[in-house]
Coordinates of C-alpha atoms in Angstrom, one line a residue:
M11 CA 50.4 -168.6 -46.6
K12 CA 50.8 -171.9 -48.6
K13 CA 53.9 -172.8 -46.5
I14 CA 52.0 -172.1 -43.2
F15 CA 49.1 -174.2 -44.4
K16 CA 51.4 -177.0 -45.5
Y17 CA 53.0 -177.0 -42.1
Y18 CA 49.8 -177.0 -40.0
L19 CA 47.7 -179.3 -42.1
P20 CA 49.2 -182.6 -40.7
L21 CA 48.9 -181.3 -37.2
L22 CA 45.2 -180.3 -37.7
L23 CA 44.3 -183.6 -39.3
F24 CA 45.9 -185.5 -36.4
I25 CA 44.1 -183.4 -33.8
C26 CA 40.7 -183.8 -35.6
C27 CA 41.2 -187.5 -36.0
T28 CA 42.1 -188.0 -32.3
L29 CA 39.4 -185.9 -30.8
P30 CA 37.0 -187.6 -28.4
A31 CA 33.8 -188.7 -30.0
D32 CA 31.8 -185.9 -28.3
R33 CA 34.1 -183.4 -29.9
K34 CA 33.8 -184.8 -33.4
N35 CA 30.1 -184.1 -33.8
K36 CA 29.0 -181.4 -36.2
D37 CA 28.0 -179.1 -33.3
F38 CA 31.5 -178.8 -32.0
N39 CA 33.3 -175.7 -33.4
F40 CA 37.1 -176.4 -33.2
T41 CA 39.2 -173.3 -33.8
D42 CA 42.7 -172.1 -33.3
S43 CA 42.6 -168.4 -33.0
L44 CA 46.4 -168.0 -33.1
F45 CA 46.5 -169.9 -36.4
E46 CA 43.7 -167.7 -37.8
I47 CA 45.4 -164.5 -36.6
N48 CA 48.7 -165.5 -38.3
A49 CA 46.8 -166.6 -41.5
R50 CA 44.8 -163.3 -41.8
G51 CA 47.8 -161.2 -40.7
S52 CA 45.8 -159.2 -38.0
I53 CA 44.5 -159.5 -34.5
I54 CA 40.9 -158.3 -34.0
V55 CA 40.4 -156.7 -30.6
L56 CA 37.4 -155.3 -28.8
T57 CA 37.9 -152.4 -26.5
D58 CA 35.9 -149.4 -25.2
Y59 CA 36.7 -145.7 -25.6
S60 CA 37.6 -143.6 -22.6
S61 CA 39.9 -140.8 -21.5
T62 CA 42.6 -143.4 -20.6
D63 CA 42.2 -146.5 -22.7
Y64 CA 41.3 -145.5 -26.3
Y65 CA 40.4 -142.1 -27.7
I66 CA 41.2 -139.6 -30.5
Y67 CA 43.0 -136.4 -29.6
R68 CA 43.9 -133.9 -32.3
G69 CA 43.4 -136.5 -34.9
Q70 CA 45.6 -139.2 -33.4
P71 CA 44.4 -142.5 -31.8
L72 CA 45.8 -142.8 -28.3
G73 CA 45.2 -144.6 -25.0
F74 CA 46.6 -147.1 -22.5
Q75 CA 45.0 -150.2 -24.0
Y76 CA 45.7 -148.9 -27.6
E77 CA 49.4 -148.6 -26.9
L78 CA 49.6 -152.0 -25.2
L79 CA 47.8 -153.6 -28.1
Q80 CA 50.2 -152.0 -30.6
N81 CA 53.0 -153.6 -28.8
L82 CA 51.2 -157.0 -28.6
A83 CA 50.5 -156.8 -32.4
G84 CA 54.2 -156.1 -33.0
Y85 CA 55.2 -159.1 -30.8
L86 CA 52.8 -161.3 -32.8
G87 CA 54.0 -159.9 -36.1
V88 CA 50.5 -158.9 -37.3
S89 CA 48.5 -155.7 -37.7
L90 CA 46.0 -154.4 -35.2
D91 CA 42.3 -154.2 -35.9
V92 CA 40.5 -152.4 -33.1
E93 CA 36.7 -152.4 -32.7
V94 CA 34.7 -150.6 -30.1
V95 CA 31.8 -152.0 -28.0
S96 CA 30.6 -150.4 -24.7
N97 CA 28.4 -153.2 -23.5
L98 CA 30.4 -156.0 -21.9
D99 CA 27.6 -158.6 -22.4
E100 CA 27.8 -157.9 -26.2
A101 CA 31.6 -158.0 -26.0
F102 CA 31.6 -161.5 -24.4
A103 CA 29.0 -162.7 -26.9
R104 CA 31.1 -161.6 -29.9
L105 CA 34.1 -163.2 -28.4
E106 CA 32.3 -166.5 -27.8
N107 CA 30.9 -166.3 -31.4
G108 CA 34.4 -166.1 -32.8
E109 CA 33.9 -162.5 -34.3
V110 CA 36.9 -161.2 -32.4
D111 CA 40.1 -162.7 -30.9
L112 CA 40.5 -160.7 -27.7
I113 CA 38.7 -158.3 -25.4
A114 CA 41.2 -155.7 -24.2
Q115 CA 39.7 -153.8 -21.4
N116 CA 40.4 -153.5 -17.7
L117 CA 38.3 -156.6 -16.9
T118 CA 37.9 -157.6 -13.3
V119 CA 38.4 -161.4 -13.2
T120 CA 35.3 -162.9 -11.5
T121 CA 33.9 -166.4 -11.2
D122 CA 31.0 -165.6 -13.5
R123 CA 33.2 -164.2 -16.2
K124 CA 35.5 -167.3 -16.0
E125 CA 32.6 -169.3 -17.2
K126 CA 32.4 -167.1 -20.3
A127 CA 36.0 -166.7 -21.3
D128 CA 39.6 -167.5 -20.4
F129 CA 41.6 -164.7 -18.8
T130 CA 45.2 -163.6 -19.3
L131 CA 47.7 -162.9 -16.7
P132 CA 46.9 -159.6 -14.9
I133 CA 47.8 -156.5 -16.7
M134 CA 47.6 -154.6 -13.4
K135 CA 45.7 -154.6 -10.1
T136 CA 42.9 -152.3 -8.8
R137 CA 40.3 -151.6 -6.2
Q138 CA 36.7 -150.5 -6.9
M139 CA 36.2 -147.0 -5.7
L140 CA 33.1 -145.0 -4.8
V141 CA 32.8 -141.8 -6.8
Q142 CA 30.9 -139.0 -5.0
L143 CA 30.6 -135.2 -5.1
K144 CA 32.2 -133.2 -2.4
P145 CA 30.0 -130.6 -0.7
R146 CA 30.0 -126.9 -1.6
N147 CA 32.9 -124.9 -0.2
W148 CA 34.7 -128.1 0.6
Q149 CA 38.0 -126.2 0.2
L150 CA 37.1 -124.2 3.4
M151 CA 36.4 -127.3 5.5
S152 CA 38.7 -129.2 7.8
K153 CA 39.4 -132.8 6.9
K154 CA 37.1 -134.0 9.7
E155 CA 34.3 -131.8 8.6
L156 CA 34.7 -132.8 5.0
E157 CA 34.6 -136.5 5.9
S158 CA 31.3 -135.9 7.8
H159 CA 29.7 -134.9 4.5
L160 CA 31.0 -137.9 2.6
V161 CA 30.5 -141.7 2.5
S162 CA 33.9 -142.6 4.0
S163 CA 33.2 -146.3 4.5
P164 CA 31.4 -149.0 2.5
L165 CA 29.5 -149.8 5.7
N166 CA 27.6 -146.5 5.2
L167 CA 26.3 -147.3 1.8
G168 CA 23.0 -148.9 3.1
G169 CA 20.0 -147.2 1.6
K170 CA 22.1 -145.4 -1.0
T171 CA 21.4 -145.5 -4.8
I172 CA 24.4 -146.2 -7.0
C173 CA 24.5 -146.1 -10.8
V174 CA 26.9 -148.4 -12.6
S175 CA 27.5 -149.5 -16.2
S176 CA 25.6 -152.6 -17.4
G177 CA 27.6 -155.8 -17.5
S178 CA 30.3 -154.4 -15.3
A179 CA 31.7 -156.2 -12.2
Y180 CA 30.6 -153.3 -10.1
A181 CA 26.9 -154.3 -9.8
S182 CA 27.8 -157.8 -8.5
R183 CA 30.3 -156.4 -6.1
L184 CA 27.7 -153.9 -4.7
E185 CA 25.1 -156.7 -4.4
N186 CA 27.6 -158.8 -2.4
L187 CA 28.5 -155.7 -0.3
S188 CA 24.8 -155.3 0.5
E189 CA 24.7 -158.8 1.9
E190 CA 27.9 -158.2 3.9
I191 CA 26.6 -155.0 5.6
G192 CA 23.1 -156.4 6.0
E193 CA 21.4 -153.4 4.4
H194 CA 19.9 -152.8 1.0
I195 CA 22.0 -150.9 -1.6
E196 CA 19.9 -149.7 -4.7
V197 CA 22.0 -150.6 -7.7
I198 CA 20.9 -149.1 -11.1
E199 CA 22.5 -150.6 -14.2
T200 CA 22.7 -148.3 -17.2
D201 CA 24.0 -148.4 -20.8
K202 CA 26.1 -145.2 -20.1
S203 CA 29.8 -145.6 -20.0
I204 CA 31.7 -145.2 -16.7
E205 CA 33.1 -141.9 -17.8
Q206 CA 29.6 -140.6 -18.6
L207 CA 28.5 -141.7 -15.1
I208 CA 31.5 -139.9 -13.5
T209 CA 30.6 -136.7 -15.4
M210 CA 27.0 -137.1 -14.2
V211 CA 28.2 -137.3 -10.6
S212 CA 30.4 -134.2 -11.0
E213 CA 27.4 -132.3 -12.3
G214 CA 25.1 -133.5 -9.5
E215 CA 22.8 -135.5 -11.8
I216 CA 23.4 -138.8 -9.9
P217 CA 24.7 -139.2 -6.3
Y218 CA 27.2 -142.1 -6.8
T219 CA 29.0 -144.4 -9.2
V220 CA 31.8 -146.9 -8.9
C221 CA 34.9 -147.4 -11.0
D222 CA 38.4 -148.8 -11.0
E223 CA 40.9 -146.9 -8.8
A224 CA 43.3 -145.8 -11.6
V225 CA 40.3 -144.4 -13.6
A226 CA 38.9 -142.8 -10.5
K227 CA 42.2 -141.0 -9.8
V228 CA 42.5 -139.7 -13.4
N229 CA 39.0 -138.4 -13.4
A230 CA 39.5 -136.7 -10.0
R231 CA 42.2 -134.6 -11.7
Y232 CA 39.6 -133.6 -14.4
Y233 CA 36.9 -132.9 -11.7
P234 CA 38.5 -131.7 -8.5
D235 CA 35.0 -131.6 -6.8
L236 CA 34.9 -135.4 -6.9
D237 CA 35.9 -137.6 -4.0
V238 CA 37.3 -141.0 -4.9
S239 CA 38.9 -142.1 -1.7
T240 CA 36.4 -144.7 -0.5
A241 CA 37.2 -148.3 -1.6
V242 CA 34.3 -150.7 -1.9
S243 CA 36.4 -153.8 -2.7
L244 CA 39.7 -155.5 -1.9
E245 CA 42.5 -155.4 -4.5
Q246 CA 41.5 -157.3 -7.7
N247 CA 43.2 -158.4 -10.9
L248 CA 42.5 -156.7 -14.2
A249 CA 43.1 -158.8 -17.3
W250 CA 42.2 -159.4 -20.9
A251 CA 39.9 -162.2 -22.2
V252 CA 40.2 -164.8 -25.0
R253 CA 37.6 -167.3 -26.1
K254 CA 37.3 -170.4 -23.9
G255 CA 39.7 -173.1 -24.9
E256 CA 42.0 -170.9 -27.0
T257 CA 45.1 -172.2 -25.2
P258 CA 47.7 -171.4 -27.9
L259 CA 46.6 -167.8 -28.1
L260 CA 46.3 -167.5 -24.3
E261 CA 49.8 -168.9 -23.8
K262 CA 51.3 -166.5 -26.5
V263 CA 49.6 -163.5 -25.0
N264 CA 50.6 -164.5 -21.4
K265 CA 54.2 -164.9 -22.5
W266 CA 54.1 -161.3 -23.9
I267 CA 52.4 -159.9 -20.8
A268 CA 54.8 -161.6 -18.4
G269 CA 57.7 -159.9 -20.2
F270 CA 56.3 -156.6 -21.3
T271 CA 54.8 -155.6 -17.9
R272 CA 58.3 -155.7 -16.4
T273 CA 59.7 -153.3 -19.0
S274 CA 60.4 -149.6 -18.7
T275 CA 58.2 -149.2 -21.8
F276 CA 55.2 -150.5 -19.9
R277 CA 55.9 -148.3 -17.0
L278 CA 56.2 -145.2 -19.2
I279 CA 52.8 -146.1 -20.9
Y280 CA 51.1 -146.5 -17.6
A281 CA 52.5 -143.2 -16.2
K282 CA 51.5 -141.4 -19.4
Y283 CA 47.9 -142.3 -19.1
Y284 CA 47.3 -142.8 -15.3
E285 CA 49.8 -140.5 -13.6
S286 CA 50.5 -137.6 -16.0
Q287 CA 48.9 -134.2 -15.3
K288 CA 48.2 -133.7 -19.0
P289 CA 44.8 -135.3 -19.1
T290 CA 43.1 -132.2 -17.5
S291 CA 43.9 -130.0 -20.5
L292 CA 43.2 -132.9 -22.8
V293 CA 39.6 -133.3 -21.6
E294 CA 39.0 -129.6 -21.8
S295 CA 40.3 -129.4 -25.4
D296 CA 37.9 -128.9 -28.3
Y297 CA 39.7 -131.7 -30.1
Y298 CA 39.3 -134.4 -27.5
A299 CA 36.9 -136.3 -29.7
I300 CA 35.0 -138.3 -27.0
N301 CA 33.7 -135.1 -25.4
S302 CA 33.5 -132.7 -28.3
G303 CA 32.9 -135.0 -31.3
K304 CA 35.5 -132.9 -33.1
I305 CA 38.7 -134.1 -34.7
S306 CA 40.3 -130.9 -36.1
P307 CA 39.7 -127.1 -36.2
Y308 CA 38.5 -127.6 -39.8
D309 CA 35.7 -130.2 -39.4
D310 CA 33.0 -127.9 -40.8
Y311 CA 35.0 -127.3 -44.0
I312 CA 35.8 -131.0 -44.2
R313 CA 32.2 -132.0 -43.8
Q314 CA 31.1 -129.5 -46.4
Y315 CA 33.6 -130.4 -49.1
S316 CA 33.6 -134.2 -48.5
N317 CA 30.0 -134.1 -49.9
L318 CA 31.4 -133.1 -53.3
I319 CA 33.2 -136.5 -53.6
G320 CA 30.8 -138.7 -51.6
W321 CA 33.4 -139.5 -49.0
D322 CA 32.8 -140.0 -45.3
W323 CA 34.1 -136.8 -43.8
R324 CA 36.2 -138.8 -41.4
L325 CA 38.1 -140.4 -44.2
L326 CA 39.0 -137.0 -45.7
T327 CA 40.0 -135.9 -42.2
S328 CA 42.3 -138.9 -41.9
L329 CA 43.9 -138.0 -45.2
I330 CA 44.5 -134.4 -44.1
Y331 CA 46.0 -135.5 -40.8
Q332 CA 48.4 -137.8 -42.7
E333 CA 49.4 -135.0 -45.0
S334 CA 49.8 -132.0 -42.6
R335 CA 48.8 -132.9 -39.1
F336 CA 46.2 -130.1 -39.6
K337 CA 48.9 -127.4 -40.0
T338 CA 47.9 -124.8 -42.6
D339 CA 51.5 -123.6 -43.0
A340 CA 53.1 -127.1 -43.4
V341 CA 55.7 -127.2 -46.2
S342 CA 57.4 -130.4 -47.3
W343 CA 60.9 -130.7 -48.8
T344 CA 59.4 -131.2 -52.2
G345 CA 57.5 -127.9 -52.0
A346 CA 54.1 -129.3 -51.3
F347 CA 52.2 -127.0 -48.9
G348 CA 49.2 -126.5 -46.7
L349 CA 46.6 -128.8 -45.2
M350 CA 46.3 -130.9 -48.3
Q351 CA 50.0 -130.8 -49.2
L352 CA 49.4 -130.0 -52.8
M353 CA 52.3 -129.5 -55.1
P354 CA 52.6 -125.9 -56.4
V355 CA 51.6 -126.8 -60.0
T356 CA 48.6 -128.7 -58.9
A357 CA 47.6 -126.1 -56.4
S358 CA 47.8 -123.3 -59.0
Q359 CA 45.4 -125.3 -61.2
Y360 CA 42.8 -125.1 -58.4
G361 CA 43.5 -121.5 -57.5
V362 CA 45.3 -121.8 -54.2
Q363 CA 48.6 -120.5 -52.8
P364 CA 50.5 -121.1 -49.5
E365 CA 48.7 -118.1 -47.9
S366 CA 45.2 -119.3 -49.0
P367 CA 42.8 -119.8 -46.1
A368 CA 42.1 -123.3 -44.7
G369 CA 38.7 -123.6 -46.5
E370 CA 40.2 -122.9 -49.9
Q371 CA 43.1 -125.3 -49.3
I372 CA 40.6 -128.1 -48.5
R373 CA 38.4 -127.2 -51.4
A374 CA 41.4 -127.4 -53.8
G375 CA 42.5 -130.7 -52.4
V376 CA 39.0 -132.1 -52.7
Q377 CA 38.8 -131.0 -56.4
F378 CA 42.1 -132.9 -57.0
I379 CA 40.6 -136.0 -55.3
K380 CA 37.5 -135.6 -57.6
W381 CA 39.8 -135.6 -60.6
L382 CA 41.6 -138.7 -59.3
D383 CA 38.2 -140.4 -58.8
E384 CA 37.4 -139.8 -62.5
Y385 CA 40.9 -140.9 -63.5
F386 CA 40.4 -144.3 -61.7
S387 CA 36.8 -144.6 -62.7
D388 CA 37.6 -147.9 -64.4
V389 CA 38.1 -149.5 -61.0
P390 CA 34.6 -150.8 -60.5
D391 CA 34.5 -151.3 -56.7
P392 CA 34.1 -147.9 -54.9
Q393 CA 35.9 -149.1 -51.8
E394 CA 38.9 -150.3 -53.9
R395 CA 38.9 -147.1 -55.9
I396 CA 39.4 -145.1 -52.7
K397 CA 42.7 -147.0 -52.2
F398 CA 43.8 -146.2 -55.7
I399 CA 42.8 -142.5 -55.2
L400 CA 44.8 -142.4 -51.9
A401 CA 47.8 -143.9 -53.7
G402 CA 47.6 -141.5 -56.6
Y403 CA 47.2 -138.6 -54.2
N404 CA 50.5 -139.6 -52.5
I405 CA 52.7 -140.6 -55.4
G406 CA 50.9 -139.5 -58.6
P407 CA 48.5 -141.5 -60.8
G408 CA 51.2 -142.4 -63.3
H409 CA 53.1 -144.6 -60.9
V410 CA 49.9 -146.3 -59.9
D411 CA 49.1 -146.9 -63.6
D412 CA 52.5 -148.5 -64.0
A413 CA 51.8 -150.8 -61.0
R414 CA 48.4 -151.8 -62.5
K415 CA 50.0 -152.7 -65.8
L416 CA 52.6 -154.8 -64.0
A417 CA 49.9 -156.5 -62.0
A418 CA 47.9 -157.4 -65.2
K419 CA 51.1 -158.6 -67.0
N420 CA 51.9 -160.9 -64.1
G421 CA 48.5 -162.4 -63.6
A422 CA 47.3 -160.2 -60.7
D423 CA 44.1 -158.2 -60.5
L424 CA 44.7 -154.6 -61.8
N425 CA 41.5 -153.5 -59.9
R426 CA 42.5 -154.7 -56.5
W427 CA 44.9 -152.9 -54.2
D428 CA 45.9 -155.3 -51.4
N429 CA 48.4 -157.9 -52.4
H430 CA 47.8 -157.1 -56.1
V431 CA 48.5 -153.6 -57.4
S432 CA 50.2 -152.6 -54.1
R433 CA 52.6 -155.5 -54.5
Y434 CA 53.8 -154.2 -57.9
L435 CA 54.0 -150.6 -56.7
L436 CA 56.4 -151.9 -54.0
L437 CA 58.4 -153.8 -56.7
K438 CA 58.8 -150.6 -58.8
S439 CA 62.0 -149.9 -56.8
E440 CA 63.7 -152.9 -58.4
P441 CA 65.3 -152.6 -61.9
E442 CA 63.6 -155.8 -63.1
Y443 CA 60.3 -154.0 -62.7
Y444 CA 60.9 -150.3 -63.3
N445 CA 62.7 -151.2 -66.5
D446 CA 59.8 -153.3 -67.7
P447 CA 58.5 -152.2 -71.2
V448 CA 55.0 -151.5 -69.8
V449 CA 56.3 -149.0 -67.3
R450 CA 56.3 -145.4 -68.3
F451 CA 57.2 -143.5 -65.2
G452 CA 60.3 -145.5 -64.1
Y453 CA 61.6 -145.9 -60.6
C454 CA 59.5 -145.1 -57.5
K455 CA 59.8 -145.9 -53.8
G456 CA 56.5 -147.5 -53.2
T457 CA 56.9 -148.3 -49.5
E458 CA 56.0 -144.7 -48.6
T459 CA 52.8 -144.8 -50.6
Y460 CA 51.9 -148.3 -49.3
R461 CA 52.3 -147.0 -45.8
F462 CA 50.3 -143.9 -46.6
V463 CA 47.3 -145.8 -47.9
T464 CA 47.4 -148.2 -44.9
E465 CA 47.7 -145.5 -42.3
V466 CA 45.0 -143.3 -43.7
L467 CA 42.5 -146.2 -43.8
E468 CA 43.5 -147.4 -40.3
R469 CA 43.1 -144.0 -38.8
F470 CA 39.8 -143.7 -40.6
E471 CA 38.6 -146.8 -38.7
H472 CA 39.7 -145.2 -35.4
Y473 CA 37.8 -142.1 -36.2
R474 CA 34.7 -144.2 -37.1
N475 CA 35.1 -146.0 -33.7
V476 CA 35.1 -142.8 -31.7
V477 CA 33.4 -140.0 -33.7
R478 CA 29.9 -140.1 -35.1
Q479 CA 29.1 -139.5 -38.7

């Protein structure tokens, strides 16, 4: 960090000193998002959850936008911090205020939006499609008869009522279309997401909505009674947005898009979410979190026992996913078994065996977590203590104690995990450190534990984004 700052400082001073007078005043907020991203080591991105772009399925975050963002973060050499917002007006406000670095949704590039943000190169192209319900017994109708029951041309939308998501480009397109055809189209904007509106059309609660073509086709596979064949716009670009004037970040992201969208990896990701037949079974699954609010088959047990330790149940769920992928019969090469992957000696202390039912396995694991919480009770910050508990759960509290002693000896904070105790746990694989007199438990490979803590907490944030408390 010091080297980065030393490198950038002369450049920043030069820029600030040579700014025009109107850009030197105290009201001008000069930023460089790319510099900030590199300095903090993460890119903060706003997206929305949907059946294609970002969701939780069987405990794992997935989605078209999510996988693209993972690749972008890897290209930038930083971690990915995803936040969810369903209201686009709020999203652009947070972008403008500097709270986030990027909006990663399928944003139609419009003149109005260009006044709020700068847009990347297109991620893909789309048309806006009308979503409507086919008539009863449509399977028995001829094509001509079916078309007679549907709005098959945007010219026939006069007098119709169409519900769309607030802040979307669909409302402005329909208003323009109303002018073009010379008839009034009643447009109702709502806070409901586009997928909620599509579901409402499929259930006959509203007559029409509008969405992007790729999303329309995916949802038509979920709901075969929907018709999505009528376009209400010409082809449009879909892109991401950065804050106005953030040229270095925009150029960096554009360079990545220009290369990545030509790769087979991009084509595979696109096909996975927009062309695969798997989504039908996905949406019907009890563990498609957007629809069901469930993460695993054991949510009830997890909610019950998480109260014993004062944890958010979604954090405990993330730990269980990390350990066993929700498999009650999972066994590791070390002999750890079950949902909580307890070692046999520890498991016997809490009265469970490999054949014990799921609820008992979770109860035993939570009791062990409670013991670890008491063990690390001298860590004053509860949020920091969770990181120590997770590390102790993975590698054992003795190795974590050693890392704390090394941290204290070398001037770091023994009560902080990131860049303090975690650093010395990683160093415990080197003779200089595992042979240090303060170390009791010798060598350990800390990389696995470091990754364990990071991934459990990152997945927890994804669960918080998508699944309610």
